PDB file of C-alpha atoms in Angstrom:
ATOM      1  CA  UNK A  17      35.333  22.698  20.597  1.00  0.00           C
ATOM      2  CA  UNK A  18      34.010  25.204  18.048  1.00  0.00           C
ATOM      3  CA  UNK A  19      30.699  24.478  15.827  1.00  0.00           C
ATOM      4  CA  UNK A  20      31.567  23.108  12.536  1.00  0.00           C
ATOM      5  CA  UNK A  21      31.196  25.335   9.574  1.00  0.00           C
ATOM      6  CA  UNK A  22      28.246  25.331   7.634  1.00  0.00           C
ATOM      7  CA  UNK A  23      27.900  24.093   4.333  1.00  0.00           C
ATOM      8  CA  UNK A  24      28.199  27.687   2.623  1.00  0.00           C
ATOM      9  CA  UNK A  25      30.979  28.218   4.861  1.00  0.00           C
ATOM     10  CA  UNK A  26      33.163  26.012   3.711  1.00  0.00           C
ATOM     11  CA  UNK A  27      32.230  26.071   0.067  1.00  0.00           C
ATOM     12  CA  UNK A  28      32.469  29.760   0.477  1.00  0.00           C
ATOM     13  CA  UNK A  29      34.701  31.849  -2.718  1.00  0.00           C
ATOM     14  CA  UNK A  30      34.639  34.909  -0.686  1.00  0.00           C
ATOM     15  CA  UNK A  31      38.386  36.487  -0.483  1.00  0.00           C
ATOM     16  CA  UNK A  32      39.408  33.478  -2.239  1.00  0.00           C
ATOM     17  CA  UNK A  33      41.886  34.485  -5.167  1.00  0.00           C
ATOM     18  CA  UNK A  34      42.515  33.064  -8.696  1.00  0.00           C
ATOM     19  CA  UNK A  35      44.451  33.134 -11.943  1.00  0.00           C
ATOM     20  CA  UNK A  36      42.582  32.674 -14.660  1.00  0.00           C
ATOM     21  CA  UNK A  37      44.506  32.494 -18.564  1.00  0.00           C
ATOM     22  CA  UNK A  38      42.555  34.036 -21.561  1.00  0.00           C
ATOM     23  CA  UNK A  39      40.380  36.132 -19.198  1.00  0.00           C
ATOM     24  CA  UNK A  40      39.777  39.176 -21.402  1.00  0.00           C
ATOM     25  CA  UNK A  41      37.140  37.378 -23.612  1.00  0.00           C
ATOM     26  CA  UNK A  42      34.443  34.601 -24.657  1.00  0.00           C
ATOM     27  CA  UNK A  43      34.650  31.770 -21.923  1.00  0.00           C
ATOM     28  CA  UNK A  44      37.410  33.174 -19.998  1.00  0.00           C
ATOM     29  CA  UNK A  45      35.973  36.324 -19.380  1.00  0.00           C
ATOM     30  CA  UNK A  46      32.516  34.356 -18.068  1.00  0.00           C
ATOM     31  CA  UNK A  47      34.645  32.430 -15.671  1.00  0.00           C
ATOM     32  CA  UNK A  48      36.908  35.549 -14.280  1.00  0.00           C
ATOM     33  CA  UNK A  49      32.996  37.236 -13.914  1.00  0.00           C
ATOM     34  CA  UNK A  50      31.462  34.522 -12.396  1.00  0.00           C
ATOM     35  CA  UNK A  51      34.640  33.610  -9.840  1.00  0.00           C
ATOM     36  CA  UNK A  52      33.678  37.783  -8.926  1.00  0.00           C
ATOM     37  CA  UNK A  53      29.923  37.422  -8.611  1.00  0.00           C
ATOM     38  CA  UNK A  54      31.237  34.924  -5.907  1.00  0.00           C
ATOM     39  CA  UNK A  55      34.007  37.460  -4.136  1.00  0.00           C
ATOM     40  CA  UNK A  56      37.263  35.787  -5.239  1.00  0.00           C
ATOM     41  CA  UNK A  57      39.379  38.540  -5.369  1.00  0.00           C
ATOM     42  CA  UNK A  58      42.184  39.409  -8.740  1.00  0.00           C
ATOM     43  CA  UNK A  59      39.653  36.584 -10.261  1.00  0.00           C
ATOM     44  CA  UNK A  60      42.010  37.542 -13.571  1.00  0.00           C
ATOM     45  CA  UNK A  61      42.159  39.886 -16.296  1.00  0.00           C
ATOM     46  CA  UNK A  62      38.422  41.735 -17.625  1.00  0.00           C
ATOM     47  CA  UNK A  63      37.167  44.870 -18.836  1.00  0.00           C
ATOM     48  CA  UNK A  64      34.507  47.255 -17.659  1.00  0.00           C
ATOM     49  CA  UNK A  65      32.584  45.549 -14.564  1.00  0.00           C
ATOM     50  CA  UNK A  66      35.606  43.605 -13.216  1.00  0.00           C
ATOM     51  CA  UNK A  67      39.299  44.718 -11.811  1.00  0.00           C
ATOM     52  CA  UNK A  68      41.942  44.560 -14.164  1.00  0.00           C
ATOM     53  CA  UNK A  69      45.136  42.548 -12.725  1.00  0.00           C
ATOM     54  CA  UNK A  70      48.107  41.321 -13.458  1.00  0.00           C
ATOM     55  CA  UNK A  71      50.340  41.927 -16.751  1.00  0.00           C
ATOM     56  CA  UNK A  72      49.093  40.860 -20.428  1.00  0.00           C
ATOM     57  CA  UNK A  73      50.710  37.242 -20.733  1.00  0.00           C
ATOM     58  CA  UNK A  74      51.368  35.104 -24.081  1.00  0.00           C
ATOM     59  CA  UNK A  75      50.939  32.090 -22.591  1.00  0.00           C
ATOM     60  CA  UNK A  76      52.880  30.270 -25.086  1.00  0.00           C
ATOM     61  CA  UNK A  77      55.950  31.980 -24.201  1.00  0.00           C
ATOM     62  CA  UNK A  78      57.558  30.677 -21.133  1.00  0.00           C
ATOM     63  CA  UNK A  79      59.516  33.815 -20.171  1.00  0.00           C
ATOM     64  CA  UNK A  80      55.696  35.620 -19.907  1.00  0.00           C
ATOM     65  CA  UNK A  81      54.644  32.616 -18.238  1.00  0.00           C
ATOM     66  CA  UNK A  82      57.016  33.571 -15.348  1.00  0.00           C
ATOM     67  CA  UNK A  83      56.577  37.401 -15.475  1.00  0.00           C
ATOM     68  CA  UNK A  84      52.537  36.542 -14.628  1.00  0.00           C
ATOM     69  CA  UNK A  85      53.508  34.601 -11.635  1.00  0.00           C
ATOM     70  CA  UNK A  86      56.007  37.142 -10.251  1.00  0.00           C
ATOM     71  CA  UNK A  87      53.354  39.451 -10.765  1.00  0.00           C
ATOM     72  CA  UNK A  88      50.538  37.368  -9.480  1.00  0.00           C
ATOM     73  CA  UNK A  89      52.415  36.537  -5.950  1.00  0.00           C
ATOM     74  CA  UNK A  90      52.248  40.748  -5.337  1.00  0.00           C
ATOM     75  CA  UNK A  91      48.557  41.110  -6.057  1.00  0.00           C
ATOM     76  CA  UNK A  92      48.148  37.710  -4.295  1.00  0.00           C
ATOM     77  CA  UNK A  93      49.803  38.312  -1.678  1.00  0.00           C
ATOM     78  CA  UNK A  94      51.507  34.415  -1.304  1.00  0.00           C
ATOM     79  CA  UNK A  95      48.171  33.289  -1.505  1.00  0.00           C
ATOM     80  CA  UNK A  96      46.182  31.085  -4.664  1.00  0.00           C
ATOM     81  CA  UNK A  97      43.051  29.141  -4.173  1.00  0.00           C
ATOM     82  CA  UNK A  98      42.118  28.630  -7.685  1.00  0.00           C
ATOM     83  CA  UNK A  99      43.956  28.552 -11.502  1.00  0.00           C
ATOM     84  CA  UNK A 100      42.022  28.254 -14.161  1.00  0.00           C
ATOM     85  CA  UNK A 101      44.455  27.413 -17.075  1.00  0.00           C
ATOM     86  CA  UNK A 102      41.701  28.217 -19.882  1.00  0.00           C
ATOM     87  CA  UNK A 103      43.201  30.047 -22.424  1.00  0.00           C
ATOM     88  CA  UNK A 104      43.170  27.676 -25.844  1.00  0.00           C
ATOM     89  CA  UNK A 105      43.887  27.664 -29.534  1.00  0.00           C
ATOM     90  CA  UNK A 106      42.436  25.772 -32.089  1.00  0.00           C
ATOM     91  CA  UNK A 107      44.707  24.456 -35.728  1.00  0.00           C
ATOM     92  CA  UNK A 108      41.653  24.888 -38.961  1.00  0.00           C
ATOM     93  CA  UNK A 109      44.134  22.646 -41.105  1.00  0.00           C
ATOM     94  CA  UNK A 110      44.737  19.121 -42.174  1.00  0.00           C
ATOM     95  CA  UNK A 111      47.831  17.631 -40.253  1.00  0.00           C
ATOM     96  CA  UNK A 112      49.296  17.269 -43.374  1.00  0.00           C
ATOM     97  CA  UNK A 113      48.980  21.057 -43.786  1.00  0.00           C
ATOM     98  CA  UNK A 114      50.467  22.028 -40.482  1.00  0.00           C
ATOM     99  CA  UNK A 115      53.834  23.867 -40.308  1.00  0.00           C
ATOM    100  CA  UNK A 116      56.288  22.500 -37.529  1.00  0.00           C
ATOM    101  CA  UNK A 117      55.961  26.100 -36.450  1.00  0.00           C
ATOM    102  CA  UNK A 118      51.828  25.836 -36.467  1.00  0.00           C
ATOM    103  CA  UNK A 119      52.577  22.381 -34.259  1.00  0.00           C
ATOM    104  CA  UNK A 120      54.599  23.901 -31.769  1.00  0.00           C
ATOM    105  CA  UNK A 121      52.415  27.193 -30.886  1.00  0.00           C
ATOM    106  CA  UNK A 122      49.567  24.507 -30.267  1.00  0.00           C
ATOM    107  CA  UNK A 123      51.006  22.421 -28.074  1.00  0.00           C
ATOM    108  CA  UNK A 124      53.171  25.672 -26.369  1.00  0.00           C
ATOM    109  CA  UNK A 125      49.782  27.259 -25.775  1.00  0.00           C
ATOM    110  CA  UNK A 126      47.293  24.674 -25.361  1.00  0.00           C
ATOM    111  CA  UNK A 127      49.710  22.245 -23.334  1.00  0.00           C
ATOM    112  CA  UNK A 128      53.072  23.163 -22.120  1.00  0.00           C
ATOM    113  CA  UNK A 129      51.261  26.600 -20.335  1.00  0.00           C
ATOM    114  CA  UNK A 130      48.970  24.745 -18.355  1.00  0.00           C
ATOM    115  CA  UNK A 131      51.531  22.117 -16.890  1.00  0.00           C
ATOM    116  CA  UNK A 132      54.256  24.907 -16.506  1.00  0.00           C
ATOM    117  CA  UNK A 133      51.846  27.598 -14.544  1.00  0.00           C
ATOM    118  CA  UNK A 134      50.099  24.692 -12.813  1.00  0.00           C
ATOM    119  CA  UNK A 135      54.232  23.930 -11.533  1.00  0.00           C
ATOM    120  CA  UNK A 136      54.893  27.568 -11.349  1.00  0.00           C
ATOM    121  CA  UNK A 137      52.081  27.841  -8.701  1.00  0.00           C
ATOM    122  CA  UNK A 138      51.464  24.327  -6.951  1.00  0.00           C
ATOM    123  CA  UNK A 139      53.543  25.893  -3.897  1.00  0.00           C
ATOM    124  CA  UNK A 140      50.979  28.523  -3.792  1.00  0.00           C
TER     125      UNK A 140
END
């Protein structure tokens, strides 16, 4: 019977991969650079020190929603450890004040994207 792994072993990110929404700035862009420090690989979308994958996605429109999985199973190759649904928006205005319009980007964005990808990619 073979030696169990070690601790590191199995909490090991190395060649792990991940998806991670609103990667390209200000928390996002910590996580996608901190998932690399670690050696997941396509940790998401960043500039400069960090690999660029995967197509620019509004995440509030369900049709992009799908194009960034189709995309994501190439790069991934069938294959997704982690998604980190992080990308947000916030409403400055009294409810009162909000548009139906206003209303439905919020909860598009901030709701429906994370249950959708998070269904898109459970069999991954």
């Amino acid at each position: 019977m073979a030696a169990p792994a070690s601790r590191s072993q199995r909490w090991s990110l190395a060649d792990k991969t991940a998806i991670v929404t609103g990667g390209t700035k200000g928390i996002g862009r910590a996580i996608v650079k901190e998932l690399a420090g670690f050696g997941v690989r396509n940790a998401g979308a960043a500039d400069g020190d960090v690999e660029i994958t995967g197509p620019v996605c509004d995440v509030s429109a369900r049709g992009d929603r799908e194009v960034l999985v189709a995309a994501a199973r190439k790069v991934i190759d069938g294959r997704l450890d982690i998604l980190v649904n992080n990308v947000g928006q916030m409403l400055f205005a009294a409810a009162a004040d909000t548009s139906p319009t206003d209303y439905t980007r919020i909860m598009a964005t901030n709701l429906e994207s994370s249950f959708h990808l998070s269904q898109l990619l459970a069999p991954k």
